[in-house]
Tab-separated table of C-alpha atoms in Angstrom:
chain	number	residue	atom	x	y	z
A	1	MET	CA	135.397	181.026	25.954
A	2	LYS	CA	138.959	181.651	27.620
A	3	THR	CA	141.789	181.880	25.694
A	4	ILE	CA	145.623	181.155	25.978
A	5	GLY	CA	147.068	183.957	27.772
A	6	GLU	CA	143.626	185.298	29.114
A	7	GLU	CA	143.068	185.230	33.451
A	8	GLU	CA	139.580	183.366	34.316
A	9	LEU	CA	138.096	186.186	35.695
A	10	VAL	CA	135.930	184.452	38.586
A	11	SER	CA	133.397	186.200	40.655
A	12	PRO	CA	134.420	187.048	44.134
A	13	LEU	CA	130.798	186.068	45.363
A	14	SER	CA	131.995	182.847	44.147
A	15	VAL	CA	134.996	182.464	45.815
A	16	ASN	CA	133.765	183.026	49.185
A	17	LEU	CA	130.472	180.222	48.429
A	18	GLU	CA	133.716	177.780	47.320
A	19	GLU	CA	135.170	178.451	50.564
A	20	GLN	CA	132.099	178.675	52.720
A	21	GLU	CA	131.297	175.536	51.448
A	22	LYS	CA	135.226	173.981	52.284
A	23	LYS	CA	134.770	174.989	55.831
A	24	ASP	CA	130.840	174.029	55.575
A	25	TYR	CA	132.304	170.491	54.897
A	26	LYS	CA	135.129	170.677	57.296
A	27	SER	CA	133.323	171.882	60.106
A	28	ASP	CA	130.911	168.613	58.893
A	29	ASP	CA	133.671	166.490	59.357
A	30	SER	CA	134.507	167.750	62.214
A	31	GLU	CA	131.525	168.144	63.789
A	32	ASN	CA	130.530	164.047	62.431
A	33	LEU	CA	134.107	163.651	63.745
A	34	LYS	CA	133.091	164.360	67.342
A	35	ASN	CA	129.362	162.814	67.947
A	36	LYS	CA	130.843	159.848	66.126
A	37	ASN	CA	133.303	160.179	69.406
A	38	LEU	CA	130.782	160.341	71.434
A	39	GLU	CA	128.833	157.521	70.730
A	40	ASP	CA	131.446	155.230	70.545
A	41	GLU	CA	132.670	156.170	73.994
A	42	MET	CA	128.533	156.178	75.179
A	43	PHE	CA	128.653	152.556	73.818
A	44	ASP	CA	131.819	151.925	74.957
A	45	PHE	CA	130.816	152.786	78.734
A	46	VAL	CA	127.236	151.021	78.212
A	47	LEU	CA	129.562	147.555	77.546
A	48	GLN	CA	131.740	148.182	80.151
A	49	PHE	CA	128.588	148.405	82.177
A	50	ILE	CA	126.857	145.342	81.544
A	51	GLU	CA	130.228	143.542	81.676
A	52	ARG	CA	130.430	144.997	85.403
A	53	VAL	CA	126.406	144.235	85.862
A	54	GLU	CA	126.728	140.261	83.499
A	55	GLY	CA	130.402	139.690	84.509
A	56	ALA	CA	130.260	139.521	80.465
A	57	GLU	CA	133.921	139.447	79.243
A	58	ASN	CA	133.384	138.649	75.861
A	59	GLN	CA	132.506	141.046	73.094
A	60	ASP	CA	129.646	139.118	71.810
A	61	LEU	CA	127.213	141.803	72.164
A	62	LEU	CA	128.614	144.169	70.118
A	63	PHE	CA	126.062	143.550	67.305
A	64	LEU	CA	123.460	145.393	69.276
A	65	PHE	CA	125.388	148.972	69.060
A	66	SER	CA	125.363	148.690	65.477
A	67	TYR	CA	123.444	151.945	63.594
A	68	SER	CA	120.858	150.320	61.596
A	69	THR	CA	117.794	150.433	62.937
A	70	GLU	CA	117.889	146.681	63.169
A	71	GLY	CA	120.817	147.360	65.696
A	72	HIS	CA	118.937	149.667	67.761
A	73	GLN	CA	116.015	147.469	67.702
A	74	LYS	CA	118.411	144.565	69.101
A	75	MET	CA	119.592	146.439	71.698
A	76	ARG	CA	116.465	147.780	73.027
A	77	ASN	CA	114.983	144.457	73.326
A	78	TYR	CA	118.027	143.306	75.315
A	79	LEU	CA	118.127	146.256	77.238
A	80	GLN	CA	114.848	145.272	78.254
A	81	PHE	CA	115.443	142.204	79.181
A	82	ILE	CA	117.907	142.963	81.593
A	83	TRP	CA	116.404	145.909	82.794
A	84	ALA	CA	114.619	144.138	85.839
A	85	GLN	CA	118.017	142.016	86.700
A	86	ILE	CA	119.494	145.438	86.612
A	87	LEU	CA	117.086	147.426	89.035
A	88	CYS	CA	117.660	144.339	91.353
A	89	PHE	CA	121.773	145.404	91.066
A	90	LEU	CA	120.704	148.399	92.209
A	91	ILE	CA	118.332	146.994	94.755
A	92	LEU	CA	121.094	144.542	95.893
A	93	SER	CA	123.762	147.351	96.435
A	94	VAL	CA	120.962	149.221	99.364
A	95	VAL	CA	120.901	146.061	101.258
A	96	HIS	CA	124.788	145.790	101.481
A	97	VAL	CA	124.398	148.448	103.635
A	98	ILE	CA	122.060	146.726	106.255
A	99	GLU	CA	122.336	144.415	108.863
A	100	THR	CA	121.137	141.460	108.076
A	101	LYS	CA	119.198	138.488	110.642
A	102	SER	CA	117.894	135.115	109.944
A	103	THR	CA	117.047	132.131	112.357
A	104	ILE	CA	118.726	128.867	112.009
A	105	GLU	CA	117.911	125.502	113.101
A	106	PRO	CA	120.867	122.807	114.350
A	107	CYS	CA	120.054	119.352	113.982
A	108	ASN	CA	122.160	116.120	113.661
A	109	SER	CA	119.155	113.763	112.014
A	110	SER	CA	118.742	113.226	108.444
A	111	ASP	CA	115.091	113.477	108.668
A	112	SER	CA	112.803	116.063	107.321
A	113	CYS	CA	109.947	117.935	107.258
A	114	PRO	CA	107.503	120.116	104.884
A	115	SER	CA	107.770	123.885	105.507
A	116	LEU	CA	106.844	126.937	103.965
A	117	VAL	CA	108.790	129.987	102.420
A	118	SER	CA	106.786	133.144	102.129
A	119	TYR	CA	107.604	134.399	98.033
A	120	LEU	CA	107.286	138.105	97.148
A	121	LEU	CA	107.031	137.883	93.533
A	122	PRO	CA	110.140	140.641	92.453
A	123	TRP	CA	108.029	140.700	88.198
A	124	ASP	CA	105.643	139.296	87.093
A	125	SER	CA	105.407	135.525	86.685
A	126	LYS	CA	103.616	132.586	85.202
A	127	LEU	CA	102.472	129.755	88.107
A	128	SER	CA	104.649	127.457	86.129
A	129	GLU	CA	107.678	129.635	86.054
A	130	ILE	CA	107.327	129.483	89.319
A	131	ALA	CA	106.571	126.275	89.898
A	132	THR	CA	109.692	125.772	88.425
A	133	ARG	CA	112.308	128.171	90.458
A	134	PHE	CA	111.134	126.455	93.230
A	135	HIS	CA	111.142	122.935	92.051
A	136	VAL	CA	107.937	121.888	93.184
A	137	ASN	CA	104.203	121.024	90.861
A	138	VAL	CA	101.661	123.896	90.102
A	139	SER	CA	98.910	121.590	92.210
A	140	ASP	CA	101.554	122.030	95.509
A	141	ILE	CA	101.754	125.486	95.239
A	142	LEU	CA	98.179	125.800	94.063
A	143	ALA	CA	96.949	123.507	97.353
A	144	SER	CA	99.697	125.378	99.500
A	145	ASN	CA	97.264	128.691	98.608
A	146	SER	CA	94.186	127.072	98.737
A	147	VAL	CA	93.165	126.972	95.211
A	148	PHE	CA	91.104	124.986	93.749
A	149	PRO	CA	89.997	123.317	90.863
A	150	ILE	CA	93.354	122.713	89.081
A	151	THR	CA	93.043	123.045	85.717
A	152	PRO	CA	95.750	122.950	82.682
A	153	SER	CA	94.909	126.569	82.546
A	154	CYS	CA	96.236	127.800	85.825
A	155	ALA	CA	99.794	126.241	85.085
A	156	HIS	CA	99.867	129.488	82.581
A	157	GLN	CA	97.987	131.787	84.496
A	158	ILE	CA	100.240	135.313	85.236
A	159	ILE	CA	100.670	136.558	88.643
A	160	SER	CA	101.208	139.952	89.228
A	161	ALA	CA	104.614	141.519	90.544
A	162	LYS	CA	104.197	141.835	94.374
A	163	SER	CA	101.834	139.569	95.138
A	164	LEU	CA	102.229	136.639	98.086
A	165	LEU	CA	102.537	133.235	98.044
A	166	LYS	CA	103.341	130.307	100.113
A	167	ILE	CA	105.626	128.095	98.090
A	168	PRO	CA	105.898	124.613	99.739
A	169	ILE	CA	109.299	122.811	100.688
A	170	SER	CA	110.574	120.571	101.953
A	171	CYS	CA	113.084	120.988	104.705
A	172	SER	CA	115.941	118.663	105.585
A	173	CYS	CA	119.252	118.482	107.641
A	174	VAL	CA	122.500	119.796	106.355
A	175	ASP	CA	125.820	120.323	107.445
A	176	GLY	CA	124.055	120.812	110.985
A	177	ILE	CA	121.598	123.609	109.920
A	178	ARG	CA	117.848	123.113	108.917
A	179	ARG	CA	117.573	123.993	104.945
A	180	SER	CA	116.012	123.380	102.115
A	181	MET	CA	118.599	122.349	98.909
A	182	SER	CA	115.659	120.669	96.432
A	183	ALA	CA	115.352	124.237	94.445
A	184	ILE	CA	117.112	123.530	90.864
A	185	TYR	CA	118.001	126.593	89.206
A	186	THR	CA	119.197	126.830	85.281
A	187	VAL	CA	121.598	129.414	84.435
A	188	GLN	CA	120.327	131.798	82.069
A	189	PRO	CA	122.480	133.847	79.495
A	190	PHE	CA	123.469	137.286	81.567
A	191	ASP	CA	123.149	135.869	84.363
A	192	THR	CA	124.598	136.678	87.780
A	193	LEU	CA	124.689	135.652	91.462
A	194	GLU	CA	122.895	138.784	92.189
A	195	SER	CA	120.173	139.009	89.299
A	196	ILE	CA	119.691	135.030	90.187
A	197	SER	CA	119.349	136.462	94.250
A	198	CYS	CA	117.126	138.765	92.994
A	199	GLY	CA	114.457	136.352	91.302
A	200	TYR	CA	113.994	134.454	94.326
A	201	GLY	CA	112.650	137.729	96.168
A	202	GLY	CA	115.396	137.715	99.153
A	203	LEU	CA	115.166	134.425	100.437
A	204	VAL	CA	118.814	133.696	99.438
A	205	SER	CA	122.112	136.031	98.799
A	206	GLY	CA	124.503	135.732	95.554
A	207	GLU	CA	126.984	134.905	98.669
A	208	GLN	CA	125.220	131.684	99.669
A	209	ILE	CA	124.849	130.274	95.608
A	210	GLN	CA	128.612	130.943	95.097
A	211	SER	CA	129.382	129.107	98.643
A	212	VAL	CA	127.162	125.976	98.183
A	213	ASN	CA	127.813	125.789	94.157
A	214	ASN	CA	131.671	126.539	94.547
A	215	ILE	CA	131.004	129.655	91.934
A	216	ASN	CA	134.513	130.735	91.530
A	217	ALA	CA	137.001	132.111	88.880
A	218	THR	CA	137.682	128.727	87.549
A	219	ASN	CA	134.110	127.516	88.297
A	220	PRO	CA	132.174	130.941	87.010
A	221	LEU	CA	129.126	130.521	86.034
A	222	THR	CA	127.780	128.480	82.581
A	223	TYR	CA	124.984	129.368	80.528
A	224	GLY	CA	123.016	126.087	80.854
A	225	GLY	CA	124.470	124.950	83.972
A	226	THR	CA	122.619	123.604	86.816
A	227	LEU	CA	122.869	125.553	91.152
A	228	VAL	CA	121.293	124.199	93.963
A	229	ILE	CA	119.547	127.024	95.299
A	230	PRO	CA	119.525	126.777	99.690
A	231	LEU	CA	116.085	128.184	100.964
A	232	PRO	CA	116.188	128.907	104.545
A	233	CYS	CA	113.895	126.398	106.423
A	234	THR	CA	113.056	125.748	110.043
A	235	CYS	CA	110.805	122.456	111.946
A	236	PHE	CA	111.367	122.463	115.448
A	237	ASN	CA	109.630	119.417	115.322
A	238	ASN	CA	106.095	120.852	113.843
A	239	VAL	CA	104.859	122.064	116.743
A	240	ASN	CA	104.310	125.746	118.920
A	241	ASN	CA	103.534	125.638	122.410
A	242	GLY	CA	102.148	122.161	122.495
A	243	VAL	CA	100.545	122.842	118.627
A	244	THR	CA	100.893	121.449	115.304
A	245	ALA	CA	102.694	123.784	113.095
A	246	ILE	CA	104.114	124.035	109.775
A	247	TYR	CA	107.218	127.236	110.021
A	248	MET	CA	107.171	129.078	107.215
A	249	SER	CA	110.271	131.837	106.560
A	250	HIS	CA	109.555	135.329	105.179
A	251	VAL	CA	111.595	137.834	104.155
A	252	VAL	CA	110.555	141.244	106.538
A	253	GLN	CA	108.693	143.886	103.896
A	254	ARG	CA	110.274	147.936	104.368
A	255	GLY	CA	107.162	148.707	106.775
A	256	GLU	CA	106.253	145.389	107.500
A	257	ASN	CA	107.301	145.019	111.971
A	258	LEU	CA	106.177	142.235	113.973
A	259	GLY	CA	102.098	143.822	114.921
A	260	SER	CA	101.741	143.521	110.870
A	261	ILE	CA	103.598	140.145	110.172
A	262	ALA	CA	101.823	138.339	113.260
A	263	THR	CA	98.326	139.909	111.695
A	264	VAL	CA	98.806	138.468	108.287
A	265	PHE	CA	100.072	135.125	108.796
A	266	GLY	CA	97.849	134.108	111.939
A	267	THR	CA	99.733	134.173	115.106
A	268	THR	CA	101.341	136.060	118.039
A	269	VAL	CA	104.217	139.022	118.472
A	270	SER	CA	104.855	136.692	121.253
A	271	ASP	CA	105.554	133.972	119.638
A	272	LEU	CA	107.345	135.494	116.609
A	273	GLU	CA	110.071	136.755	119.719
A	274	THR	CA	110.143	133.764	120.987
A	275	VAL	CA	111.093	131.148	118.015
A	276	ASN	CA	113.377	133.458	116.327
A	277	GLY	CA	114.639	135.040	119.825
A	278	LEU	CA	114.000	138.673	119.347
A	279	GLY	CA	113.953	139.795	122.572
A	280	GLU	CA	115.269	143.953	122.053
A	281	VAL	CA	116.763	143.121	118.886
A	282	ALA	CA	114.997	145.562	115.955
A	283	LEU	CA	113.654	144.062	112.597
A	284	HIS	CA	114.973	145.094	109.629
A	285	PRO	CA	113.674	145.260	106.082
A	286	GLY	CA	115.562	142.067	104.688
A	287	ASP	CA	115.715	139.772	107.978
A	288	ILE	CA	114.481	136.257	107.523
A	289	LEU	CA	111.677	135.426	110.294
A	290	SER	CA	110.754	131.756	110.686
A	291	VAL	CA	106.628	132.454	111.379
A	292	PRO	CA	104.483	129.632	113.037
A	293	ILE	CA	101.621	128.482	110.935
A	294	ALA	CA	99.130	126.050	112.933
A	295	ALA	CA	98.600	123.384	111.046
A	296	CYS	CA	96.368	119.922	111.323
A	297	SER	CA	97.921	116.213	111.540
A	298	SER	CA	96.645	113.206	110.401
A	299	ALA	CA	98.286	111.826	113.672
A	300	THR	CA	95.633	111.685	115.899
A	301	LEU	CA	93.254	109.984	112.737
A	302	ASN	CA	94.214	105.900	112.460
A	303	TRP	CA	95.292	106.397	109.077
A	304	TYR	CA	97.504	103.420	107.302
A	305	ASN	CA	100.004	104.240	105.241
A	306	ASP	CA	99.484	108.031	106.007
A	307	SER	CA	100.607	110.903	107.561
A	308	MET	CA	100.864	114.535	107.000
A	309	ILE	CA	100.401	117.603	108.344
A	310	VAL	CA	98.640	120.008	106.466
A	311	PRO	CA	98.730	124.434	107.364
A	312	ASN	CA	95.623	125.740	108.477
A	313	GLY	CA	94.042	127.468	105.025
A	314	SER	CA	94.939	125.510	102.686
A	315	TYR	CA	94.881	121.309	101.492
A	316	THR	CA	97.046	118.548	100.533
A	317	LEU	CA	96.212	115.612	97.382
A	318	THR	CA	97.184	112.298	98.363
A	319	ALA	CA	96.192	108.606	96.978
A	320	SER	CA	97.103	109.339	94.170
A	321	ASN	CA	95.814	112.704	94.311
A	322	CYS	CA	92.014	111.118	94.727
A	323	ILE	CA	91.722	112.453	97.573
A	324	LYS	CA	91.720	116.336	99.105
A	325	CYS	CA	92.068	117.136	103.052
A	326	THR	CA	91.916	120.340	103.869
A	327	CYS	CA	93.035	122.396	106.751
A	328	HIS	CA	89.904	124.055	108.030
A	329	SER	CA	91.646	127.940	109.984
A	330	ILE	CA	88.562	127.955	112.425
A	331	ASP	CA	88.572	125.041	114.169
A	332	LEU	CA	91.463	123.491	112.703
A	333	LYS	CA	89.977	119.856	111.936
A	334	MET	CA	90.980	117.607	108.824
A	335	GLN	CA	88.536	117.083	106.536
A	336	CYS	CA	88.973	114.463	102.989
A	337	LEU	CA	86.986	114.200	100.581
A	338	PRO	CA	87.085	113.013	96.995
A	339	SER	CA	89.386	115.821	94.830
A	340	GLY	CA	87.075	115.496	92.060
A	341	LEU	CA	90.015	115.883	89.518
A	342	ASP	CA	89.221	114.093	86.120
A	343	ILE	CA	91.630	111.177	86.665
A	344	PRO	CA	90.213	107.469	87.376
A	345	CYS	CA	89.527	106.687	91.128
A	346	TYR	CA	88.405	103.567	93.060
A	347	ASN	CA	86.972	102.363	96.430
A	348	LEU	CA	85.340	105.674	97.066
A	349	ARG	CA	82.397	104.000	98.993
A	350	CYS	CA	82.658	102.518	102.633
A	351	LYS	CA	81.710	98.949	102.386
A	352	GLY	CA	78.420	98.385	103.699
A	353	SER	CA	77.444	101.259	103.028
A	354	ASN	CA	75.818	103.895	100.459
A	355	LEU	CA	78.122	106.865	101.711
A	356	VAL	CA	81.245	108.127	99.467
A	357	ILE	CA	84.132	109.521	101.378
A	358	GLY	CA	83.062	112.692	102.938
A	359	ASP	CA	79.334	111.437	102.934
A	360	GLU	CA	77.305	112.051	106.175
A	361	TYR	CA	73.910	110.243	107.192
A	362	VAL	CA	72.100	112.460	109.778
A	363	GLN	CA	69.118	110.857	112.053
A	364	HIS	CA	67.254	113.043	113.931
A	365	SER	CA	66.457	112.337	117.932
A	366	LYS	CA	64.690	113.693	120.740
A	367	SER	CA	68.372	113.615	122.646
A	368	GLY	CA	70.051	115.761	120.150
A	369	CYS	CA	71.312	113.335	116.683
A	370	ASN	CA	73.021	110.597	115.274
A	371	VAL	CA	76.143	111.049	112.783
A	372	SER	CA	77.079	108.363	110.452
A	373	GLN	CA	80.142	109.317	108.309
A	374	CYS	CA	81.874	107.512	105.689
A	375	VAL	CA	85.602	109.145	106.460
A	376	TYR	CA	88.750	108.142	104.934
A	377	ARG	CA	91.845	105.959	106.373
A	378	GLY	CA	94.146	106.231	104.090
A	379	HIS	CA	95.577	104.110	101.419
A	380	ARG	CA	97.453	100.675	100.219
A	381	GLY	CA	98.477	99.154	97.507
A	382	GLY	CA	96.929	101.557	94.951
A	383	LYS	CA	93.350	100.685	97.173
A	384	ILE	CA	92.085	103.831	98.766
A	385	LEU	CA	90.685	103.093	102.491
A	386	SER	CA	87.550	104.503	104.475
A	387	SER	CA	84.600	103.681	107.150
A	388	ILE	CA	82.103	104.281	109.059
A	389	MET	CA	82.867	106.086	112.248
A	390	ASN	CA	79.264	106.771	114.713
A	391	SER	CA	79.300	109.809	116.377
A	392	SER	CA	76.290	111.397	118.697
A	393	TYR	CA	75.854	115.388	119.465
A	394	LEU	CA	73.414	116.881	121.264
A	395	GLN	CA	73.054	119.722	119.144
A	396	CYS	CA	73.634	118.466	115.085
A	397	PRO	CA	76.315	120.205	112.969
A	398	ASP	CA	76.127	122.705	110.642
A	399	ASN	CA	75.915	120.937	107.125
A	400	GLN	CA	78.582	123.917	105.849
A	401	SER	CA	80.633	123.326	103.005
A	402	HIS	CA	84.440	124.289	102.947
A	403	THR	CA	85.556	125.365	99.318
A	404	GLY	CA	88.413	126.746	97.591
A	405	VAL	CA	89.129	129.413	94.992
A	406	SER	CA	88.348	128.555	90.947
A	407	CYS	CA	91.917	129.027	89.523
A	408	TRP	CA	94.486	131.564	91.333
A	409	PRO	CA	92.209	134.865	92.614
A	410	SER	CA	92.239	138.466	91.137
A	411	ALA	CA	93.214	139.667	93.974
A	412	ALA	CA	95.207	142.818	95.230
A	413	PRO	CA	98.738	141.894	95.431
A	414	TYR	CA	100.648	141.674	98.582
A	415	PRO	CA	100.467	145.472	100.070
A	416	ALA	CA	103.835	147.465	98.837
A	417	PRO	CA	105.741	149.110	101.371
A	418	ALA	CA	105.692	153.070	100.473
A	419	ASP	CA	109.455	152.398	99.888
A	420	PRO	CA	109.993	151.962	96.208
A	421	PHE	CA	113.229	149.670	97.195
A	422	LEU	CA	111.009	146.576	97.339
A	423	ILE	CA	112.537	144.087	97.785
A	424	SER	CA	115.454	143.529	100.698
A	425	PRO	CA	117.251	140.570	100.014
A	426	SER	CA	119.976	138.688	102.597
A	427	LEU	CA	122.709	138.594	101.970
A	428	PHE	CA	125.134	136.352	103.354
A	429	PRO	CA	126.005	132.900	104.059
A	430	PHE	CA	124.635	130.778	105.958
A	431	PRO	CA	125.812	130.921	109.692
A	432	LEU	CA	126.921	128.515	112.538
A	433	PRO	CA	124.197	126.577	114.060
A	434	ILE	CA	121.581	128.569	116.712
A	435	SER	CA	119.889	128.185	119.070
A	436	LYS	CA	115.535	128.324	118.833
A	437	ALA	CA	115.990	131.338	120.870
A	438	THR	CA	119.125	133.089	119.018
A	439	PRO	CA	118.905	134.855	116.000
A	440	ARG	CA	122.550	134.185	113.940
A	441	THR	CA	122.966	138.047	113.400
A	442	ARG	CA	124.695	137.852	109.069
A	443	ALA	CA	126.130	141.595	109.211
A	444	SER	CA	126.742	143.298	105.530
A	445	SER	CA	130.580	143.648	103.984
A	446	GLY	CA	129.004	146.435	101.855
A	447	ARG	CA	129.604	150.160	101.408
A	448	LEU	CA	127.306	153.521	100.880
A	449	GLY	CA	129.588	154.366	98.208
A	450	GLN	CA	128.878	150.889	95.651
A	451	PHE	CA	125.327	152.385	96.375
A	452	PHE	CA	125.957	155.004	94.874
A	453	ILE	CA	128.164	154.346	92.073
A	454	GLY	CA	125.041	152.424	91.414
A	455	VAL	CA	122.356	154.853	91.553
A	456	LEU	CA	124.876	157.610	89.455
A	457	GLN	CA	125.541	154.089	86.615
A	458	LEU	CA	121.854	153.834	85.951
A	459	PHE	CA	121.044	157.756	86.016
A	460	LEU	CA	123.982	157.782	82.976
A	461	LEU	CA	122.671	154.070	80.938
A	462	LYS	CA	119.023	156.304	81.432
A	463	LEU	CA	120.776	159.596	79.837
A	464	ILE	CA	121.882	157.088	77.091
A	465	LEU	CA	118.769	155.580	76.072
A	466	SER	CA	116.903	159.033	75.833
A	467	PHE	CA	119.663	159.372	72.625
A	468	LEU	CA	119.283	155.810	70.910
A	469	ILE	CA	115.606	155.157	71.705
C-alpha cells in the first residue's frame, strides 16, 4: 500500500511498455488515417471515372462504395454491369483514330425497300432482346437467318457474342438519303451515346444518334426516354447486274478484306467494288459496305395482292403466317408451302383437286413426265388464293425437300478477328448524299492521346478492383 508522501515505484519496463503502446496507438491511427485517405482518393477516382464514362453528374452512386460487405457486393454488381460499356468506351477510343467510309444512296422519293444489316453481337443476348433492339419481330430474324420452325422457346434462346446475324429492316428515304429510322431504343440507367452505339455493333455512331435525336446540354439522355436509331441501308432499286437483289449493310472487321466478305455473303469482289465505288480506296475496319445479296422476287409469279423479295437462303411468312415462301440459293426459285405453324389456316387446297399448296402430282410418260402442282397465288380478304400449274419435262424433277434449322443452330459464331478490338463502329454523322459509285469518307476527329488516357483509366480501375474485390 502506498502511503501519503511516498513516491510510487514504477518499473522501468512498464514505462517502456506504456510509451510503446502510445507510440503504437499513434502509429496505428496514422496508418489507419493514411489508408482511409488512400481509399477515399481511390473511391473519388472511381466516381470521377464513372462520371466521365457514363456522363453521370449525381452522387447517388456513393452508396456503392460503403465499407460494408453489402456495399462491396453492390459495387461489384455495378461494375460487372458497366464492364461491357467500359470496354466499348475504350474500343471506341481506338476507332476514333481510324478514318471510316460508308456508301450512301441519294433518293428523292417517299418509297421504301426491304434491306438487311449484318449484325455482329457485341455480347451474349437473348433473341427477344435483339428483336427489341432493332424493333423487329423474333420471327423476322429467324426467317432472315433461315431458322425454322418458330417456337416460343426460340425467343428466349441466348445467342453467343460474336455471332453474325442478318437483321431485316425497312430502308426509307430520309432527308435525301437512304437510311432506316424504324429502330427505337429506350434509354437505360448509366447509358451513354457511346455505349448505345456499341450495342448496335458499329452500325451507328454516338454522333449520329446525337444528331438525329438533338441530344445536347439542354436535352440530355434521360432514363426511360426513347431514341431513334438511324441505321445505314441502300436499295438501288433492288437490282444488281440485272438480277433481283437485297442490299445488306456490313461493318468491316479487322482481318477482313473484299475477298473474304464476298465469300461469306455469296457475291464477288467486282460487285462489292462497283456498288461501293471503292476503286483504289483501301478498306479499313469500321467501314460500312453495301453488300448485294441475290434474291427471289414474286414479280413474275402473277400473285394477287402480295409482292415480296426474299434473299437467297432465307424465307418469309405471308398470308397471316399461313404460307412460308423460301428462296433457294441454288436456283433462286421461290417455293411457297403451308407454314405448318400452330395457327388456323384455311383454303390451302387447290380448287377441284386433292392437292394442297406445294403438293405436286407427277405422271410419267415415254417422252418424260407431266407435273401438276398446286401453287400459291396470293391472298385477298383473309382468303388464300391458289391454282393448278401444269408443266412438262423431258426429265422428271427431283423430289428434294428444303428444310431449315430447328430453332437457333449451335454452330460456331462468326470467326473472331485476331485483333482484340473486335467492334469497329463508324463514328461520324451521315454525310451528304453521294452517287452509288462514290462512297463518302467520314473522317475521324479523335486523337490518339484519348486512347492512351482510356487505357490508363482501365489499368487504374483494375488496380482498384484488386484492392476491393
